[in-house]
Amino acid sequence: AISSKSLSTFQRQGSGTKMIRTAVLCSGVALVMATSPTTGTESAVPLLFFDWASSTTWHDAALELEMNPPTKGDRVVWPTEPWETWAVFGYNSVMQVGPGEYRLYYDCIEGTGVPPGGERLVGDGAISHRRICLATSSDGLVWTKPILGVFNLNGSTANNILIENSGVSVFIDTNPTAPPSEKWKMACSTSVYASPDGITWTALSNHTPVKAEDDTKPTAGFDPVLGKYVIYVRRDVKQPLHPADVRTIGRCVTSDFTNWESESPGGCPVVFQPDALDPDGLDVYTNSWTPYPSAATPAGHFFFPSFYHHFSNGAPFGFGNDGLLDVRLVVSSDGINLTYVPGRRNRAPFIPLGVNRCGASASPSVSGGWCSPSTGVEASTNFDTSAMYVASGYVTSVSGDEIFLYASGQPFTHGGDNGKHLWANNTGIRVLRLRKDGFTSVTAPYGPNTAVEQLPALLTRTILVPTGCPPGHISQNKTSCAYSYPNSTCPASAPPVTCKTDADCTAVMPSDPKLTCRGVPVTCLSGVCGSKLGGDLCVGKEYTGGVTLGLNVETSVAGFALVEVQQHGVNVSGMSLSDAVPIRGSALSAAPSWKSGASLTTLAGTEITLKIALTDARLFAVRIGCSSQ
């Protein structure tokens, strides 16, 4: 929907600050916030800042884009059942079905880690069983393994197993032609399935698998704009920069969920791969495609691929297909053009490996120089010492303040012990906690003493102010004290209250007759309500309804953010940077305000751009919509 046509730099007049201008071609999707529902407290589709071209038309060169790695939480699922004796493992899918209903479809492996039905490599004839199990949660933090009663294991259905397969991606199919019996879809490494409820699954027998190289995890969904299914797969292709086949991410687009290559018979086109900056032996192993906030209304497409760096010369354990895997962040505005977040260390791990506690030597180039599969030392190291895989999808915390991602970890390397050992309890899936909308951010340097017109700033792409919002109305008075404002003077939007008696002051807020400023009761002083220590009492109005604009922002105590509203390149009267009241602290939806008392409600149905100035701050997202607050 948005394509970068050119990049140029120019000098902002009067400041001498270098600016970066991005010329963009905007279609209807570029105004996605305008086409989202106008009911509720805010738009479901945020303006995110993961690349400059899709979110801004220019920005100050002092501003940087950064990825924000999540905080590693506890393991929330780990092996506890007989059908999980080898591992709770890598290729998983998580989703939020409704309020307080979360589902985690995960790999549960009995026997060894070889593909489903494969012979165990030690030659004892044992069979590996890689299955898809289900865990459920009401908060995303505490997960249970329900008895589902659908999979017969040794004569009993008292288990949480769904099917025998591996590499799972589950989604609710919004294709209008999908019958109710196939409302849910599942894509696995070798098969596809349909279900009316996400519990009982039926294989779609006419599935034509992609090339055999994809033995990991496809990620699938229905794109309502295309009216087709999109499936990201692993493609092993030859590259001129690397001597061997390299694992890459391919993108399949098809009207037939059972035939992913129906529209690309030569193989699903590669959309992301190692490049000239990457060393030999580095593969993109998985994709973990996660459209956010949804596949129906994506503000961005986020990928959490596991990058696989192969050990060389058979060290440390002599296995040919062995190495370590960590997770990077890859982003896209359209799901086709994938890239790293512009900025420093943009290829650093989004999720780093856990601390190696296997011993003094941590060099995989030395024989035995990693967690040895023959000593059992993996039982005492971090469970994600050697490899991680992120589940596709996300859920929100009960409070709505956080995003939860989930990553499986393993203490053994990709080759492990070649299937000879049961890793059991030192594997599992952990929660990753991230601020709402917080995958990436715009970061501004320290400079609180900088003049407003000199502050680093950006100009957003065009936003349509929604119509149909309930009209704003005054719900109550809102009091504050003059010392809270510059020069200890009440602003025009919250003027002091004149009075003749003390009763005139308490009448301002009858629900709180003990009004104080700096702890001193407010009284009538020389015709104005206030206190001797705190200055005048400032009384504004609290509004309900109307249009709301919210910034997901974080500042230091010295930093702040300012918002200017523009139309046709000119600031709207009363909504300039000089009129703006500074936003401070950390808030998920800080509402900008102006000393003039101006409101966005008066601009309903028109297009605006936002000039946002920042100092010692991080800006994560902007949302606009109707407010009930």
XYZ file of C-alpha atoms in Angstrom:
629
model
C 0.000 0.000 0.000
C 2.931 2.315 0.608
C 6.002 2.294 -1.568
C 9.065 4.453 -1.138
C 9.759 6.373 -4.326
C 12.750 8.420 -3.308
C 14.860 9.542 -0.405
C 16.468 12.923 -0.032
C 17.855 15.132 2.680
C 17.290 18.796 3.217
C 18.061 21.453 5.766
C 15.163 22.678 7.849
C 15.217 26.456 7.626
C 16.152 28.267 10.792
C 17.371 25.191 12.665
C 20.364 23.839 10.794
C 19.161 20.371 11.792
C 19.478 17.699 9.181
C 16.165 16.208 8.114
C 15.317 13.067 6.160
C 12.405 13.330 3.780
C 10.626 10.238 2.540
C 8.375 10.567 -0.474
C 5.627 7.943 -0.355
C 2.837 6.846 -2.644
C -0.271 6.358 -0.523
C -3.262 4.272 -1.531
C -6.461 3.832 0.478
C -4.693 1.422 2.777
C -2.242 4.147 3.740
C -5.160 5.823 5.498
C -5.927 2.597 7.324
C -6.891 4.380 10.539
C -9.663 6.099 8.666
C -11.222 2.861 7.452
C -11.207 1.198 10.867
C -14.364 1.194 12.993
C -15.125 4.534 14.600
C -16.772 3.043 17.661
C -14.985 2.167 20.881
C -12.288 4.037 22.737
C -9.659 4.090 20.016
C -8.774 2.761 16.600
C -7.858 -0.899 16.443
C -5.139 -0.063 13.916
C -2.183 1.896 15.290
C 0.388 3.860 13.344
C 3.583 1.968 14.147
C 7.161 3.103 13.647
C 9.164 0.168 12.280
C 10.384 1.889 9.120
C 10.330 5.518 8.073
C 8.624 5.139 4.715
C 5.384 3.581 5.960
C 4.846 5.908 8.925
C 6.386 9.316 8.140
C 6.992 11.742 5.295
C 10.061 13.268 6.935
C 12.022 13.015 10.141
C 14.916 14.702 11.844
C 18.214 12.894 11.369
C 18.716 12.952 15.148
C 15.816 10.539 15.554
C 16.492 6.807 15.355
C 14.366 3.730 14.902
C 15.082 0.936 17.350
C 13.784 -2.549 17.926
C 12.756 -3.302 21.488
C 13.599 -6.849 22.595
C 11.000 -8.368 24.919
C 11.618 -9.356 28.518
C 12.111 -13.072 28.981
C 9.543 -14.510 31.373
C 9.211 -17.918 32.965
C 8.605 -21.184 31.214
C 4.859 -21.605 30.976
C 4.691 -25.022 29.259
C 7.168 -27.870 29.722
C 7.148 -31.689 29.484
C 4.898 -33.287 32.093
C 3.153 -36.077 30.178
C 4.251 -39.478 28.797
C 3.685 -38.212 25.253
C 6.207 -35.410 25.878
C 9.167 -37.546 26.939
C 11.575 -36.149 24.340
C 10.622 -32.476 24.435
C 8.059 -29.712 24.330
C 9.522 -28.201 21.259
C 9.869 -25.682 18.563
C 7.234 -24.965 15.962
C 4.197 -23.537 17.720
C 1.197 -21.240 17.203
C -0.603 -19.034 19.731
C -3.862 -17.114 19.441
C -6.465 -15.261 21.458
C -9.920 -16.625 20.695
C -11.812 -14.146 22.858
C -11.581 -12.295 26.174
C -9.853 -14.564 28.639
C -9.494 -17.422 26.149
C -6.001 -18.158 24.885
C -4.804 -21.198 22.976
C -1.281 -22.469 22.406
C -0.890 -25.190 19.791
C 2.513 -26.760 20.398
C 4.860 -29.558 19.365
C 4.821 -32.404 21.901
C 7.314 -35.123 21.100
C 7.565 -38.680 22.367
C 10.553 -40.845 21.529
C 13.046 -38.791 19.531
C 13.097 -35.601 17.555
C 13.087 -37.187 14.104
C 10.075 -36.504 11.858
C 6.734 -38.176 12.608
C 6.850 -41.928 12.113
C 10.592 -41.937 11.422
C 12.897 -44.623 12.729
C 15.061 -43.669 15.650
C 18.602 -43.231 14.378
C 20.294 -45.309 17.092
C 18.953 -48.395 15.361
C 16.833 -49.859 18.157
C 13.665 -49.705 16.071
C 11.867 -47.262 18.351
C 9.435 -44.859 16.733
C 9.355 -41.101 17.172
C 5.978 -39.471 17.650
C 5.810 -35.760 16.899
C 2.315 -34.547 17.678
C 0.358 -31.306 18.041
C -0.925 -30.685 21.565
C -3.076 -27.905 23.015
C -2.580 -25.773 26.118
C -5.146 -23.206 27.260
C -5.027 -20.142 29.480
C -7.245 -17.361 30.780
C -4.422 -14.827 31.221
C -1.525 -15.886 28.983
C 0.693 -16.610 31.982
C -0.714 -19.751 33.582
C -1.352 -22.535 31.111
C -3.081 -25.887 31.539
C -3.186 -29.021 29.408
C -6.882 -29.912 29.070
C -8.161 -33.423 28.538
C -9.641 -33.104 25.064
C -10.898 -36.598 24.383
C -10.106 -36.520 20.659
C -6.854 -38.470 20.122
C -6.655 -42.182 20.872
C -3.318 -42.952 22.516
C -2.905 -46.557 23.593
C -6.661 -46.968 23.955
C -7.256 -43.726 25.860
C -8.331 -40.242 24.806
C -7.513 -38.737 28.215
C -4.864 -36.403 26.827
C -4.378 -32.991 25.223
C -3.226 -34.355 21.847
C -4.936 -33.150 18.670
C -3.162 -34.871 15.780
C 0.112 -36.552 14.880
C 2.128 -34.015 12.907
C 4.591 -31.185 13.477
C 5.212 -27.515 12.682
C 1.809 -25.996 13.413
C 0.078 -22.778 12.359
C -3.580 -22.243 13.286
C -5.927 -19.439 12.214
C -9.639 -18.698 12.020
C -10.547 -18.618 8.335
C -12.443 -15.434 7.408
C -12.837 -16.547 3.793
C -16.576 -16.037 3.128
C -16.640 -19.253 1.076
C -15.357 -21.398 3.947
C -18.142 -23.592 5.394
C -18.739 -23.600 9.174
C -17.180 -27.045 9.390
C -13.928 -25.518 8.110
C -13.946 -22.255 10.062
C -10.592 -23.142 11.594
C -7.557 -24.023 9.518
C -4.274 -25.646 10.453
C -1.107 -25.791 8.370
C 1.625 -28.255 9.315
C 4.897 -29.305 7.750
C 3.315 -31.965 5.550
C -0.480 -31.586 5.794
C -3.363 -29.149 6.176
C -6.460 -29.565 8.319
C -9.867 -27.990 8.928
C -12.036 -27.821 12.025
C -15.331 -26.291 13.203
C -13.955 -25.466 16.649
C -10.156 -25.703 16.671
C -10.339 -28.963 18.640
C -11.509 -31.718 16.288
C -9.497 -31.676 13.082
C -9.924 -33.364 9.713
C -7.097 -33.660 7.210
C -7.792 -32.126 3.811
C -6.884 -35.151 1.752
C -6.124 -33.392 -1.527
C -3.306 -31.282 -0.063
C -0.327 -30.853 -2.364
C 2.713 -30.169 -0.149
C 5.411 -27.735 -1.112
C 8.883 -28.953 -1.903
C 10.245 -31.461 0.597
C 12.807 -29.017 1.944
C 10.202 -27.386 4.222
C 10.278 -29.721 7.223
C 9.940 -26.969 9.828
C 6.938 -24.647 10.234
C 4.788 -22.882 7.665
C 2.693 -19.933 8.872
C -0.655 -19.338 7.200
C -3.578 -16.923 7.165
C -6.350 -15.525 4.983
C -5.833 -12.079 3.466
C -9.242 -10.395 3.024
C -7.830 -7.742 0.696
C -6.359 -10.305 -1.688
C -9.201 -12.724 -1.063
C -6.559 -15.473 -0.916
C -4.525 -17.506 1.512
C -0.978 -16.431 2.299
C 1.457 -19.041 3.557
C 5.075 -18.380 4.473
C 7.286 -21.430 4.088
C 10.909 -22.425 4.225
C 12.648 -22.551 0.874
C 16.064 -24.148 0.409
C 17.643 -22.425 -2.573
C 21.076 -22.003 -4.094
C 22.601 -18.556 -3.869
C 25.604 -17.070 -5.660
C 26.945 -15.632 -2.395
C 26.941 -18.942 -0.553
C 28.371 -22.292 -1.689
C 25.561 -24.516 -0.350
C 21.780 -24.467 -0.371
C 20.531 -21.752 1.949
C 17.310 -21.804 3.905
C 15.141 -18.760 3.102
C 11.565 -17.512 3.598
C 9.159 -18.086 0.719
C 5.698 -16.551 0.342
C 2.874 -18.546 -1.221
C -0.361 -16.870 -2.334
C -3.220 -19.141 -3.372
C -6.978 -19.407 -3.616
C -6.704 -23.118 -2.794
C -5.563 -23.796 0.757
C -4.720 -27.366 -0.205
C -2.359 -26.339 -3.027
C 0.063 -23.664 -1.903
C 2.018 -23.552 -5.155
C -0.992 -23.412 -7.437
C -0.099 -19.867 -8.488
C 3.685 -20.294 -8.309
C 4.486 -23.716 -9.786
C 8.190 -22.964 -9.764
C 8.130 -22.633 -6.001
C 6.816 -19.925 -3.712
C 8.843 -16.727 -4.324
C 11.626 -16.001 -1.858
C 10.930 -12.813 0.116
C 13.778 -12.910 2.642
C 17.212 -14.511 2.734
C 20.759 -14.052 4.026
C 22.665 -11.324 2.232
C 26.226 -10.174 1.606
C 26.641 -9.039 5.216
C 25.918 -12.523 6.539
C 28.585 -15.209 6.872
C 28.567 -18.540 5.075
C 26.622 -21.147 6.955
C 23.838 -18.816 8.119
C 20.257 -19.843 7.293
C 16.824 -18.342 7.885
C 15.289 -21.402 9.493
C 11.742 -20.330 10.367
C 9.525 -17.292 9.766
C 6.946 -16.946 12.615
C 4.891 -14.449 10.614
C 2.691 -12.369 12.918
C 0.496 -9.661 11.334
C -0.277 -6.994 13.934
C -2.792 -6.293 15.244
C -4.494 -8.802 12.912
C -4.357 -10.288 9.436
C -7.560 -8.407 8.582
C -6.192 -4.976 9.596
C -2.395 -5.192 9.704
C -0.530 -2.077 10.793
C 2.605 -4.102 10.142
C 3.868 -7.596 9.486
C 6.343 -8.860 12.063
C 8.539 -11.897 11.575
C 10.588 -13.592 14.275
C 12.818 -15.955 12.281
C 15.283 -18.295 13.921
C 18.676 -17.772 12.314
C 20.669 -20.995 12.127
C 24.461 -20.706 12.107
C 26.044 -24.022 11.200
C 29.054 -25.372 13.021
C 32.008 -25.929 10.718
C 34.069 -29.070 10.117
C 31.828 -31.267 12.192
C 32.793 -29.645 15.497
C 31.971 -29.795 18.293
C 30.219 -33.181 18.181
C 30.797 -34.481 14.663
C 27.257 -34.081 13.350
C 26.975 -32.610 9.885
C 23.733 -30.686 10.371
C 24.472 -28.925 13.637
C 24.640 -25.395 14.981
C 23.023 -22.699 17.110
C 19.832 -20.707 16.541
C 18.739 -17.336 17.906
C 15.900 -15.021 16.883
C 15.970 -11.772 14.892
C 13.238 -9.273 14.114
C 12.227 -8.678 10.493
C 9.475 -6.217 9.532
C 7.321 -5.332 6.550
C 4.531 -2.904 5.730
C 3.035 -5.157 3.050
C 4.193 -8.693 3.852
C 6.185 -8.808 0.610
C 9.124 -6.480 1.143
C 10.818 -7.745 4.281
C 13.675 -5.889 5.951
C 15.403 -5.248 9.236
C 14.446 -2.228 11.317
C 16.640 0.670 10.145
C 19.119 1.627 12.807
C 22.094 0.484 14.780
C 22.448 -3.189 15.710
C 19.386 -4.014 13.642
C 20.628 -7.580 13.196
C 21.235 -8.107 16.882
C 19.143 -10.890 18.402
C 15.593 -9.879 19.150
C 15.767 -12.747 21.621
C 19.305 -13.781 22.651
C 20.334 -17.247 23.721
C 20.221 -18.140 27.400
C 23.350 -18.182 29.550
C 25.546 -21.211 28.847
C 26.170 -23.087 32.088
C 27.684 -26.148 30.481
C 31.252 -25.382 31.507
C 34.214 -23.127 30.888
C 34.540 -23.808 27.164
C 31.859 -22.228 24.996
C 33.546 -22.474 21.609
C 31.663 -24.637 19.108
C 34.751 -24.690 16.900
C 36.509 -26.893 19.465
C 35.688 -30.572 19.796
C 33.384 -30.961 22.777
C 33.366 -27.185 23.173
C 29.650 -26.727 23.744
C 27.035 -28.463 25.884
C 28.165 -32.061 25.452
C 25.358 -34.505 24.592
C 27.201 -37.348 26.313
C 27.572 -35.877 29.814
C 24.027 -34.860 30.663
C 25.232 -31.353 31.481
C 22.312 -29.900 29.500
C 20.082 -30.652 32.460
C 21.767 -27.886 34.453
C 22.122 -25.160 31.826
C 19.481 -22.654 30.741
C 16.856 -24.417 28.695
C 17.400 -21.969 25.800
C 21.198 -22.203 25.771
C 21.474 -23.395 22.176
C 18.313 -22.750 20.176
C 15.016 -20.873 20.209
C 11.934 -20.725 18.014
C 9.151 -18.152 18.375
C 5.529 -19.212 18.025
C 3.569 -17.395 15.352
C 0.916 -15.092 16.756
C 0.571 -13.186 20.008
C -1.924 -12.532 22.791
C -2.569 -9.468 24.930
C -2.364 -9.333 28.694
C -5.594 -9.164 30.655
C -4.878 -5.496 31.406
C -4.241 -4.769 27.727
C -0.925 -3.135 28.623
C 1.330 -5.890 27.284
C 1.832 -8.209 24.336
C 2.799 -11.810 25.084
C 4.919 -13.750 22.610
C 6.085 -17.309 23.239
C 9.420 -18.943 22.456
C 10.469 -22.543 22.802
C 14.012 -23.266 23.864
C 16.404 -26.168 23.909
C 19.734 -26.704 25.664
C 21.014 -28.927 22.861
C 22.245 -27.748 19.494
C 20.372 -28.277 16.222
C 21.947 -31.688 15.751
C 21.689 -32.409 19.438
C 22.792 -35.933 20.189
C 21.402 -37.230 16.916
C 18.314 -38.594 18.634
C 19.980 -40.694 21.304
C 18.832 -38.863 24.404
C 15.574 -37.780 26.018
C 15.850 -34.082 26.849
C 12.559 -33.984 28.703
C 12.208 -31.330 31.407
C 14.967 -29.014 30.224
C 12.948 -27.925 27.212
C 9.772 -25.917 27.086
C 8.045 -22.706 26.069
C 8.509 -19.379 27.842
C 6.493 -16.186 27.743
C 8.077 -13.051 26.280
C 6.627 -9.793 27.596
C 6.486 -6.678 25.460
C 4.857 -3.284 25.853
C 1.635 -2.866 23.846
C 2.584 -1.799 20.281
C 6.177 -1.929 21.509
C 8.034 -3.983 18.889
C 9.911 -0.877 17.741
C 10.088 2.820 18.550
C 11.363 6.224 17.501
C 14.084 7.292 19.936
C 15.053 10.921 20.547
C 18.289 12.166 22.171
C 18.582 14.211 25.344
C 18.031 17.951 24.929
C 15.303 19.325 27.185
C 16.749 22.844 27.036
C 16.472 22.973 23.256
C 14.090 25.585 21.872
C 10.801 24.083 20.701
C 11.436 24.901 17.037
C 14.846 23.182 17.269
C 13.634 19.915 18.817
C 14.037 16.731 16.750
C 10.701 16.031 15.112
C 8.905 13.860 12.574
C 5.882 14.340 10.345
C 3.488 11.417 10.106
C 1.803 10.236 6.979
C -1.739 11.436 6.379
C -4.384 10.401 8.914
C -8.126 10.753 8.459
C -9.923 12.024 11.577
C -12.882 9.682 12.133
C -16.497 10.788 11.855
C -19.532 9.555 13.726
C -17.997 9.847 17.186
C -20.430 10.744 19.980
C -20.214 14.513 20.522
C -17.882 15.608 23.279
C -19.438 17.161 26.341
C -18.252 18.474 29.670
C -18.619 15.811 32.330
C -17.094 17.650 35.281
C -14.610 20.251 36.407
C -10.985 19.217 36.711
C -8.806 21.093 39.184
C -5.050 21.548 39.416
C -2.674 24.091 40.954
C -0.707 26.858 39.282
C 2.664 25.505 40.385
C 2.084 22.568 38.035
C 2.370 24.871 35.028
C 5.173 26.989 33.520
C 5.809 30.196 35.446
C 3.334 28.953 38.094
C 0.538 30.436 36.012
C -2.780 28.784 35.168
C -3.054 28.118 31.397
C -5.842 29.490 29.257
C -7.455 26.043 29.138
C -7.686 25.905 32.948
C -8.022 29.500 34.231
C -8.133 30.468 37.915
C -11.499 30.855 39.633
C -12.635 34.243 40.875
C -14.389 34.404 44.198
C -15.906 36.568 46.892
C -15.964 34.027 49.697
C -14.335 30.713 50.525
C -17.619 29.024 49.656
C -17.152 30.071 46.027
C -13.982 27.970 45.939
C -15.466 24.798 47.452
C -18.418 25.152 45.073
C -16.069 24.533 42.156
C -15.729 20.884 43.164
C -18.536 19.998 45.574
C -17.458 16.349 45.571
C -14.099 17.375 47.080
C -14.593 20.317 49.457
C -11.080 19.881 50.911
C -9.218 21.252 47.919
C -5.540 21.931 48.599
C -2.501 23.308 46.802
C 0.802 22.141 48.249
C -1.158 20.761 51.173
C -2.660 24.119 52.101
C -6.486 24.417 51.867
C -7.768 26.537 49.001
C -9.521 29.716 50.100
C -10.570 32.987 48.542
C -7.463 35.176 48.409
C -7.765 38.660 46.912
C -10.666 37.602 44.754
C -9.033 34.407 43.366
C -9.225 30.840 44.721
C -5.844 29.515 45.767
C -3.430 28.972 48.644
C -0.538 30.983 49.963
C 1.990 28.239 49.158
C 0.484 26.680 46.065
C -0.708 29.672 44.117
C -3.958 29.900 42.215
C -6.383 27.032 41.784
C -6.678 26.223 38.056
C -9.995 24.788 36.901
C -10.441 23.173 33.517
C -13.116 20.934 32.081
C -13.064 17.169 31.683
C -14.675 16.008 28.475
C -16.366 12.741 27.573
C -16.748 11.534 23.986
C -15.468 13.082 20.784
C -12.303 12.205 18.862
C -9.316 10.982 20.807
C -5.678 10.964 19.767
C -3.360 8.788 21.819
C 0.430 8.514 21.892
C 2.114 5.377 23.168
C 5.164 7.162 24.510
C 7.823 6.993 27.201
C 9.932 9.926 28.388
C 12.417 10.553 31.146
C 11.491 13.005 33.872
C 13.389 15.645 31.906
C 12.138 14.587 28.489
C 8.798 15.209 26.810
C 6.781 14.979 23.611
C 4.895 17.765 21.812
C 2.240 17.340 19.130
C 1.312 19.763 16.365
C -1.651 19.155 14.051
C -1.197 20.201 10.425
C -3.399 20.418 7.360
C -1.965 21.054 3.906
C 1.462 21.659 5.426
C 0.283 24.397 7.809
C -0.364 24.030 11.510
C -3.991 24.222 12.575
C -4.748 27.344 14.591
C -4.260 26.672 18.291
C -2.580 23.292 17.653
C 1.021 24.304 16.937
C 4.086 23.031 18.798
C 4.216 26.305 20.703
C 0.601 25.737 21.811
C 1.241 22.112 22.835
C 1.289 21.021 26.460
C 4.299 18.692 27.047
C 3.562 14.984 27.481
C 5.766 13.400 30.129
C 6.242 9.997 31.694
C 5.120 6.660 30.294
C 1.644 6.182 28.845
C 0.039 3.807 26.378
C -2.432 6.405 25.115
C -1.388 9.887 26.215
C -3.873 12.447 24.875
C -2.139 15.553 23.476
C -3.586 18.885 24.543
C -3.028 22.503 23.633
C -3.071 25.665 25.719
C -5.785 27.014 23.448
C -8.141 24.198 24.453
C -8.471 23.149 20.780
C -10.016 19.744 20.023
C -9.635 17.283 17.151
C -13.396 16.780 17.188
C -13.750 19.946 15.129
C -11.652 18.320 12.380
C -13.763 15.153 12.031
C -13.808 13.836 8.482
C -10.724 15.756 7.381
C -7.160 14.657 6.735
C -4.386 15.715 9.093
C -0.713 15.062 9.657
C 1.011 15.156 13.013
C 4.297 16.852 13.699
C 5.682 15.192 16.816
C 8.706 16.693 18.561
C 10.610 14.584 21.071
C 13.453 14.882 23.548
C 14.806 12.042 25.692
C 11.782 10.007 24.698
C 10.595 6.939 22.837
C 7.509 6.958 20.628
C 5.972 3.545 19.982
C 2.670 4.220 18.250
C -0.124 6.686 17.528
C -3.809 5.804 17.594
C -6.851 7.881 16.688
C -10.502 7.048 17.156
C -13.657 7.764 19.135
C -13.391 8.191 22.869
C -15.641 7.277 25.754
C -13.156 8.856 28.164
